[in-house]
Every structure is written in structure tokens, then in C-alpha cells.
PDB file of C-alpha atoms in Angstrom:
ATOM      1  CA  UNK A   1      18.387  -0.604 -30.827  1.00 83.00           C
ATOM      2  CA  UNK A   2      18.930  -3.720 -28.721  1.00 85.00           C
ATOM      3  CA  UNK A   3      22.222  -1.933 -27.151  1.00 87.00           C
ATOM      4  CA  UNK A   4      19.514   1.108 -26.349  1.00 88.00           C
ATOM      5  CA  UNK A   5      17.068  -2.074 -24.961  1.00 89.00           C
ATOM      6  CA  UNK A   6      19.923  -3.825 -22.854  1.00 89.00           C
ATOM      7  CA  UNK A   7      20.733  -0.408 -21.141  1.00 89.00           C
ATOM      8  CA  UNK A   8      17.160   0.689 -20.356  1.00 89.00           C
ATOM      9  CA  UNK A   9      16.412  -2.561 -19.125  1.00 90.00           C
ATOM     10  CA  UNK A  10      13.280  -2.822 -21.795  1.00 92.00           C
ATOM     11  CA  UNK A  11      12.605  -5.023 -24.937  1.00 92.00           C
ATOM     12  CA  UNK A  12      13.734  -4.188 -28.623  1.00 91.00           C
ATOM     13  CA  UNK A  13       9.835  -4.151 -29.276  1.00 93.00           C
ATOM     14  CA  UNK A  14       9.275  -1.484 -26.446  1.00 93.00           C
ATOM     15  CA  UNK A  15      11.944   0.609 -28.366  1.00 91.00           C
ATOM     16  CA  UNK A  16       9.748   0.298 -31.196  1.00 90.00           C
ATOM     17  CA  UNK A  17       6.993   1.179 -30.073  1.00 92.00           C
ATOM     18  CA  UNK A  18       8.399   4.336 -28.278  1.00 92.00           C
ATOM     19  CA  UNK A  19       9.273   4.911 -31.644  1.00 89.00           C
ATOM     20  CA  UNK A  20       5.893   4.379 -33.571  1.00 90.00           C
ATOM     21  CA  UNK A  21       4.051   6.582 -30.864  1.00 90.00           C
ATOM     22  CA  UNK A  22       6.842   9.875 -31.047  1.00 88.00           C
ATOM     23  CA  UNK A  23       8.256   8.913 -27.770  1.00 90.00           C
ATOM     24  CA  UNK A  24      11.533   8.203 -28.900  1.00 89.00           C
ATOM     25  CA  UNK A  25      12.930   9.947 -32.081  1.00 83.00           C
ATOM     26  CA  UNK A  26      15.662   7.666 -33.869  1.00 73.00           C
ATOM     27  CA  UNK A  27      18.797   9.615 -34.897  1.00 79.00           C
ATOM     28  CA  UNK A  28      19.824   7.387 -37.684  1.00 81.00           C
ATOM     29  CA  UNK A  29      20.115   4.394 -39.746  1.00 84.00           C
ATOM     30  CA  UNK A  30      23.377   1.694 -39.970  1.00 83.00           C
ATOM     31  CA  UNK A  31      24.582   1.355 -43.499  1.00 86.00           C
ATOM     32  CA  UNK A  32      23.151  -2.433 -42.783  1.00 87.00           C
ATOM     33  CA  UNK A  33      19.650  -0.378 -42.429  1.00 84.00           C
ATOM     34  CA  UNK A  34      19.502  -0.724 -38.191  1.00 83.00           C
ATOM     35  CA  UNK A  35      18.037   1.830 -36.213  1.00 82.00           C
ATOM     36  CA  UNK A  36      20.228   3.185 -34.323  1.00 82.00           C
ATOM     37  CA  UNK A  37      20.078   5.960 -30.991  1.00 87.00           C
ATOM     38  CA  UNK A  38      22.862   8.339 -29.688  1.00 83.00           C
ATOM     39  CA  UNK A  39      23.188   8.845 -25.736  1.00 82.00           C
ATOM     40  CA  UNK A  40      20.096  11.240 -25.387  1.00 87.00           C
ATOM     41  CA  UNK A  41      18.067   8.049 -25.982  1.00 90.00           C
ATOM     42  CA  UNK A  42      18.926   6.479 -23.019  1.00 91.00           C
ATOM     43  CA  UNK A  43      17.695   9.405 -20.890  1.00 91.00           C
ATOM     44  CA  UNK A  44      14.371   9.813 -22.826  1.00 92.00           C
ATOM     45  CA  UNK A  45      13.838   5.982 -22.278  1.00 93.00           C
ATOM     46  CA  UNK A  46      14.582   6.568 -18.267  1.00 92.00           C
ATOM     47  CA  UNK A  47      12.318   9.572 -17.959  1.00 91.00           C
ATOM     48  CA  UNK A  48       9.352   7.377 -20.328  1.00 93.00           C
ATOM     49  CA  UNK A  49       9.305   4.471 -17.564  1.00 92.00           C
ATOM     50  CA  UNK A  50       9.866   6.872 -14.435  1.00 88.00           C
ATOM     51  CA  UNK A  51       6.835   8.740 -15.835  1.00 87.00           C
ATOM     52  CA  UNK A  52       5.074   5.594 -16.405  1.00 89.00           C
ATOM     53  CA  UNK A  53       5.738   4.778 -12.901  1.00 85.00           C
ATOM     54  CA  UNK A  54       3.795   7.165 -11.753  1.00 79.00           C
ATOM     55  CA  UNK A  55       1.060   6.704 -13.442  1.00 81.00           C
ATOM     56  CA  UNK A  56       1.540   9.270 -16.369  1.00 84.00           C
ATOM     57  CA  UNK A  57      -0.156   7.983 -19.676  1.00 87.00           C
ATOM     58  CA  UNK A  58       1.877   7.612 -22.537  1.00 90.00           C
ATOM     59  CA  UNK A  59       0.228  10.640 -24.080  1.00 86.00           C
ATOM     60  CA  UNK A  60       1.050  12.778 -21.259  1.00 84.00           C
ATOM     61  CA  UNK A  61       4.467  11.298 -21.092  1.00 88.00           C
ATOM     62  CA  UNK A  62       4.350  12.844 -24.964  1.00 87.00           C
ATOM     63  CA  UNK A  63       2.992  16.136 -23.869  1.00 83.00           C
ATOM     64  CA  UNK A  64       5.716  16.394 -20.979  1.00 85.00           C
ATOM     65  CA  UNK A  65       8.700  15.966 -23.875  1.00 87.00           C
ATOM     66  CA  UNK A  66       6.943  18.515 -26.247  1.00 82.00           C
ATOM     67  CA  UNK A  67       7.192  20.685 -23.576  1.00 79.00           C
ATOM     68  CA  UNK A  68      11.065  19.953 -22.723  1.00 80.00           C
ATOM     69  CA  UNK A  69      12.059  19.590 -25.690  1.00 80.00           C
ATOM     70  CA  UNK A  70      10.665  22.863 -26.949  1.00 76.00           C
ATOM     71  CA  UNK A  71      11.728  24.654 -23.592  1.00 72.00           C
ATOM     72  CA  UNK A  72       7.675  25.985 -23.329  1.00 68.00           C
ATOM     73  CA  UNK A  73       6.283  26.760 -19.880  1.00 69.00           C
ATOM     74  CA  UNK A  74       4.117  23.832 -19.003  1.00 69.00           C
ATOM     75  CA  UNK A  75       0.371  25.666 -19.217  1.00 73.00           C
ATOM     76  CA  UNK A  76      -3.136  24.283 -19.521  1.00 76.00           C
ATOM     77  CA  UNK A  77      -3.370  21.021 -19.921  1.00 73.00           C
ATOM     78  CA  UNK A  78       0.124  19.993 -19.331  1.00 76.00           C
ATOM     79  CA  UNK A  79       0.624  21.742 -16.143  1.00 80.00           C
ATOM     80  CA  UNK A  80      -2.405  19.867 -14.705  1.00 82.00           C
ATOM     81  CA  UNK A  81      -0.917  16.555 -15.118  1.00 78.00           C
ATOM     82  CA  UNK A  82       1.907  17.868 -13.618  1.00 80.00           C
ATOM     83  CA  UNK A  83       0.636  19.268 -10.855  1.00 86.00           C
ATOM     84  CA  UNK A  84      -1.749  16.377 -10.429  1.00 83.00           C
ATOM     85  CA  UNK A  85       1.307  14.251 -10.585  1.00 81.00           C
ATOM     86  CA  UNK A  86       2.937  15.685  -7.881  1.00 85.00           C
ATOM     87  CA  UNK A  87       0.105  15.927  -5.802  1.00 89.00           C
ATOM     88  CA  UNK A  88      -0.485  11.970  -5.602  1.00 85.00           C
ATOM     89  CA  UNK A  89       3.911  11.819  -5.122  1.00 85.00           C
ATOM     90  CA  UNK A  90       3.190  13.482  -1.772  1.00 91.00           C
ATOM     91  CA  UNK A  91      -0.003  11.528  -0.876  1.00 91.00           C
ATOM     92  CA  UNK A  92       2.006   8.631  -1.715  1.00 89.00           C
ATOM     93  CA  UNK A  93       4.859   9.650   0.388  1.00 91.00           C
ATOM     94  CA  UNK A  94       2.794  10.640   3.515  1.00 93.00           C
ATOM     95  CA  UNK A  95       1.255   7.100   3.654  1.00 93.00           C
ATOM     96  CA  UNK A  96       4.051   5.648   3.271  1.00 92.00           C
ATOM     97  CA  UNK A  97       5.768   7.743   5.873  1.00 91.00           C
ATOM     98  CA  UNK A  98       2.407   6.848   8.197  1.00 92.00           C
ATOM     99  CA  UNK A  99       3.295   3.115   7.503  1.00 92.00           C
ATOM    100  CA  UNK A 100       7.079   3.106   8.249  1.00 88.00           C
ATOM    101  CA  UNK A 101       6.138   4.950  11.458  1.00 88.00           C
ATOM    102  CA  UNK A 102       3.590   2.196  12.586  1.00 89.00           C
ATOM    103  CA  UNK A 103       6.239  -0.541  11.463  1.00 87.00           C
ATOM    104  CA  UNK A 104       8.912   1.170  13.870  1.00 84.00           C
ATOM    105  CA  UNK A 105       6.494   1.306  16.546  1.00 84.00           C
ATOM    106  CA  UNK A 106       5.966  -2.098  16.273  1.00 85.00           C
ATOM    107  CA  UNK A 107       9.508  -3.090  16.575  1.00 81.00           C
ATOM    108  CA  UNK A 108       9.763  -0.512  19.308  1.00 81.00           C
ATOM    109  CA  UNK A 109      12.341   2.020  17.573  1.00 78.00           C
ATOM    110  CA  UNK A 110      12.252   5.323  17.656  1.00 81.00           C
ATOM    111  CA  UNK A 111      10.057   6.404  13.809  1.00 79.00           C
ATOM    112  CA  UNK A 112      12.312   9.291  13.159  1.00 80.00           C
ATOM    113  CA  UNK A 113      15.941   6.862  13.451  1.00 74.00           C
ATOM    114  CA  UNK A 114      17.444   6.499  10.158  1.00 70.00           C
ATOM    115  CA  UNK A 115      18.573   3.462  10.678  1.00 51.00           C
ATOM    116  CA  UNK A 116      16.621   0.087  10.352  1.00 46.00           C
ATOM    117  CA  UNK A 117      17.561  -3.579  10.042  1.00 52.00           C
ATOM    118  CA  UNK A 118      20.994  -2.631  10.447  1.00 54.00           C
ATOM    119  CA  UNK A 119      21.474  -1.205   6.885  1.00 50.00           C
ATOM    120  CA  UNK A 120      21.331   2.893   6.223  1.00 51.00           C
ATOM    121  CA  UNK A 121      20.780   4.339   3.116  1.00 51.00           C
ATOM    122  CA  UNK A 122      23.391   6.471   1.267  1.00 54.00           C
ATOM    123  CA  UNK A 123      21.787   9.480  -0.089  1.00 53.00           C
ATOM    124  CA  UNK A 124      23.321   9.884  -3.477  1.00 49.00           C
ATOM    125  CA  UNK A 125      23.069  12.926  -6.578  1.00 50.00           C
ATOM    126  CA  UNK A 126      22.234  10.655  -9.368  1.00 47.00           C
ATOM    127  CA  UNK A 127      18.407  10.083  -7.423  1.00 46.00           C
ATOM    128  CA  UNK A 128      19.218   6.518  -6.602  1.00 46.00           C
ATOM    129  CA  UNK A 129      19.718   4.895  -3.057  1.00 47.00           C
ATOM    130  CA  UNK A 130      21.985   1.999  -2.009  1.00 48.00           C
ATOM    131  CA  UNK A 131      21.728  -0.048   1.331  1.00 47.00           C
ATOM    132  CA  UNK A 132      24.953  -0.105   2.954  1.00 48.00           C
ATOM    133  CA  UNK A 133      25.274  -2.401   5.857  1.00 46.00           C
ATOM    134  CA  UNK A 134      26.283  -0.308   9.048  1.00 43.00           C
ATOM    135  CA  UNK A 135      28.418  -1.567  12.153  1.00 38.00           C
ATOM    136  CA  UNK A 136      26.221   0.187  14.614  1.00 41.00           C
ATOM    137  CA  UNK A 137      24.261  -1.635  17.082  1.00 44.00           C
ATOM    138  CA  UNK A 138      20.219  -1.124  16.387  1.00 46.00           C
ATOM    139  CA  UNK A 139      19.606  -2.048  19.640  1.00 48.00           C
ATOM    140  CA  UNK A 140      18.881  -5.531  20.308  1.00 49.00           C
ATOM    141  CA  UNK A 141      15.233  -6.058  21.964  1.00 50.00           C
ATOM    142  CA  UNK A 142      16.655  -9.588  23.869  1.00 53.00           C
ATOM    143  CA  UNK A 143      14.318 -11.647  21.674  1.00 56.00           C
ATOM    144  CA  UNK A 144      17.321 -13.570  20.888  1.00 54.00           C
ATOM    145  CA  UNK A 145      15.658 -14.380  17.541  1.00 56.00           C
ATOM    146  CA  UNK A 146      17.959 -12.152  15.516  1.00 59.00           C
ATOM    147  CA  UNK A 147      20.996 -13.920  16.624  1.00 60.00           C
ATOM    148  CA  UNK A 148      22.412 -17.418  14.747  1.00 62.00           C
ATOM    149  CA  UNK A 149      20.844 -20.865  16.305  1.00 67.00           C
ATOM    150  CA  UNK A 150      22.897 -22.568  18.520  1.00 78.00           C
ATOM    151  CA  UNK A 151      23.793 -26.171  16.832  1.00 82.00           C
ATOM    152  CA  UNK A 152      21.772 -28.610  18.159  1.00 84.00           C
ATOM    153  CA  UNK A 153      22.922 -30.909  20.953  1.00 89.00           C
ATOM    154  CA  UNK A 154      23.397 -34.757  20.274  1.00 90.00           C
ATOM    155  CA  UNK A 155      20.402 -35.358  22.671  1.00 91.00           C
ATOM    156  CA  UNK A 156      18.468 -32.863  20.296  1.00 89.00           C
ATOM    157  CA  UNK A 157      19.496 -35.096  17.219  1.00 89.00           C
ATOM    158  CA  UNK A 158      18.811 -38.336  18.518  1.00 90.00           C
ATOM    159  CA  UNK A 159      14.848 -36.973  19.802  1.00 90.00           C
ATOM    160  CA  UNK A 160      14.854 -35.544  16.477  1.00 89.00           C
ATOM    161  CA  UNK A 161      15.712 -38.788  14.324  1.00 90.00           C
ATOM    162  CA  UNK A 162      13.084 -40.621  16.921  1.00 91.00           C
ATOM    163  CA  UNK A 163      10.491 -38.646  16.042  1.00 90.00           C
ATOM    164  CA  UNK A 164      10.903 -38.665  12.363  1.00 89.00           C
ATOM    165  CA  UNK A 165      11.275 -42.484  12.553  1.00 91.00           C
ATOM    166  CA  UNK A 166       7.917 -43.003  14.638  1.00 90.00           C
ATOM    167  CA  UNK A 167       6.250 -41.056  12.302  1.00 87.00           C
ATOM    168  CA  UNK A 168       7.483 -42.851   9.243  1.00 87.00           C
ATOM    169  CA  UNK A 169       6.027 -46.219  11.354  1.00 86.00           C
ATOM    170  CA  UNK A 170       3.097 -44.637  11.871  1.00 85.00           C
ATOM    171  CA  UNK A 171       2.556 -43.389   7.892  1.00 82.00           C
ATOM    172  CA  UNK A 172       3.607 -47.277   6.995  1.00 82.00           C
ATOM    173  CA  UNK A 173       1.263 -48.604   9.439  1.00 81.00           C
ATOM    174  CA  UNK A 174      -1.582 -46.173   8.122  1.00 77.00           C
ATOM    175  CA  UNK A 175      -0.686 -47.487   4.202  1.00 74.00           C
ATOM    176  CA  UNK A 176      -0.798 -50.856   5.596  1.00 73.00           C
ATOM    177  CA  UNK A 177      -3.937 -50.844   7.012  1.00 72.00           C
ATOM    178  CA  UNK A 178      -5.459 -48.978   4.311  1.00 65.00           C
ATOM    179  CA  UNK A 179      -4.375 -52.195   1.679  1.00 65.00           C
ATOM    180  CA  UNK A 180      -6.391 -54.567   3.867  1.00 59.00           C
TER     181      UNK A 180
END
């Protein structure tokens, strides 16, 4: 069970209460008396929390592996939440597509360019997405803020060390006056 936990990236207790509520069938027991899950689990635990992360209820979440496990068409109730489900997936994405557009606008970049804060995103099989840095230039806007700091000059150092000390002098004059 805490093997099962480690992988899904969820507490021993969460197993067990997948487990109390039907969510998560155990396939056997240790001779010790451990629960114990074969590689099925895993999935079941992935699909519980991606449901949950969009906004499924756990009973639904139950429904939706009745209906998988048992190979049934999704009907009545079942295919609401699903459909309902999906629905709010493309609101979701829409605004979110609305907000990336505005945020490129912003910076001046073209909204349909793939490319952004010099990183692109791998599209991968397994549904998950990596940042990989890219060489390409994103087209510098001349800010010069996205470029390294010069070092400071000597000069620079010294004004900077005079102005911290004045103000020290000025803090110890304020404590000073403030004891009188």
C-alpha cells in the first residue's frame, strides 16, 4: 500500500479510503496481513485524482469505473456528468486560450507562436508535456531587461557603501535622539 502511495504521489490513508468507498479494489493480502495492489492500481489511482481535478465527485468518479469496468455505454446519469465534464474542459480551455492571447499581446508576440519565454513544449503520447529550452531567438524587444546586469563599476560601489553608511548615521542618530 505505501509502494501504491509513493507512486501515486498520495498518502497511505488516501489509499484507504479509496478503498473503504469502492474506488480502489485491493487484490490481496501479504502473508504478514498487508494490503497489497497489482499494477492496475496505479492507473485507477491516476484516473481517481485526474477526475478529481476536474471537479468530478467521488461518487461520479465511482459511477465512471462501474461503467469501465463493466464495458456499459455511459447512459443517463453517467453520461451527463460526462458530458457536463467536458463541456466546462472546453470553457476552461477557451479562457485560458483568451488569456494567453492577451498575455502575448502584451509582450508584443504574435498569440498564435508556439514559442514563449524561450522554452517550447514537447508534445508527448503518454498526455504529459515537458518544457524544453530552445536555441531560437524570441525576439528581443531592446528592453535590455532580459539580458544579465553588467557588474557594477567601482564608482557604483563606493556611492553604494556611502549611502548605506549615511543611512546607518542617520538610523543611529534617530535612536539617539529618541533615548534623550
Amino acid at each position: 500500500m505505501s509502494q501504491l502511495a509513493d507512486q501515486a504521489g498520495i498518502s497511505p490513508d488516501t489509499v484507504r479510503y479509496y478503498g473503504r468507498l469502492g474506488l480502489l479494489p485491493e487484490t490481496g493480502r501479504t502473508a504478514a496481513g498487508h494490503r497489497y495492489y497489482d499494477d492496475s492500481a496505479l492507473e485507477r489511482v491516476r484516473f481517481i485524482k485526474g477526475a478529481q481535478w476536474f471537479e468530478l465527485s467521488l461518487g461520479d468518479i465511482r459511477e465512471l469505473l462501474a461503467v469501465l469496468e463493466d464495458g456499459n455505454c455511459p447512459c443517463g446519469h453517467t453520461r451527463e456528468v460526462v458530458l457536463r465534464r467536458i463541456a466546462a474542459i472546453d470553457e476552461q480551455r477557451a479562457r485560458l486560450d483568451e488569456i494567453r492571447a492577451a498575455l502575448c499581446r502584451l509582450l508584443g508576440h504574435d498569440p498564435a507562436a508556439p514559442l514563449t519565454n524561450g522554452h517550447r513544449r514537447e508534445d508527448r503520447q503518454d498526455m504529459t508535456d515537458t518544457l524544453t529550452a530552445t536555441t531560437e531567438a524570441q525576439g528581443d524587444p531592446g528592453c535590455g531587461c532580459c539580458r544579465p546586469a553588467e557588474p557594477p563599476t567601482v564608482e557604483q560601489e563606493v556611492a553604494e557603501l556611502q549611502a548605506r553608511k549615511q543611512a546607518v548615521e542617520r538610523r543611529l542618530a534617530g535612536l539617539q535622539g529618541a533615548r534623550r
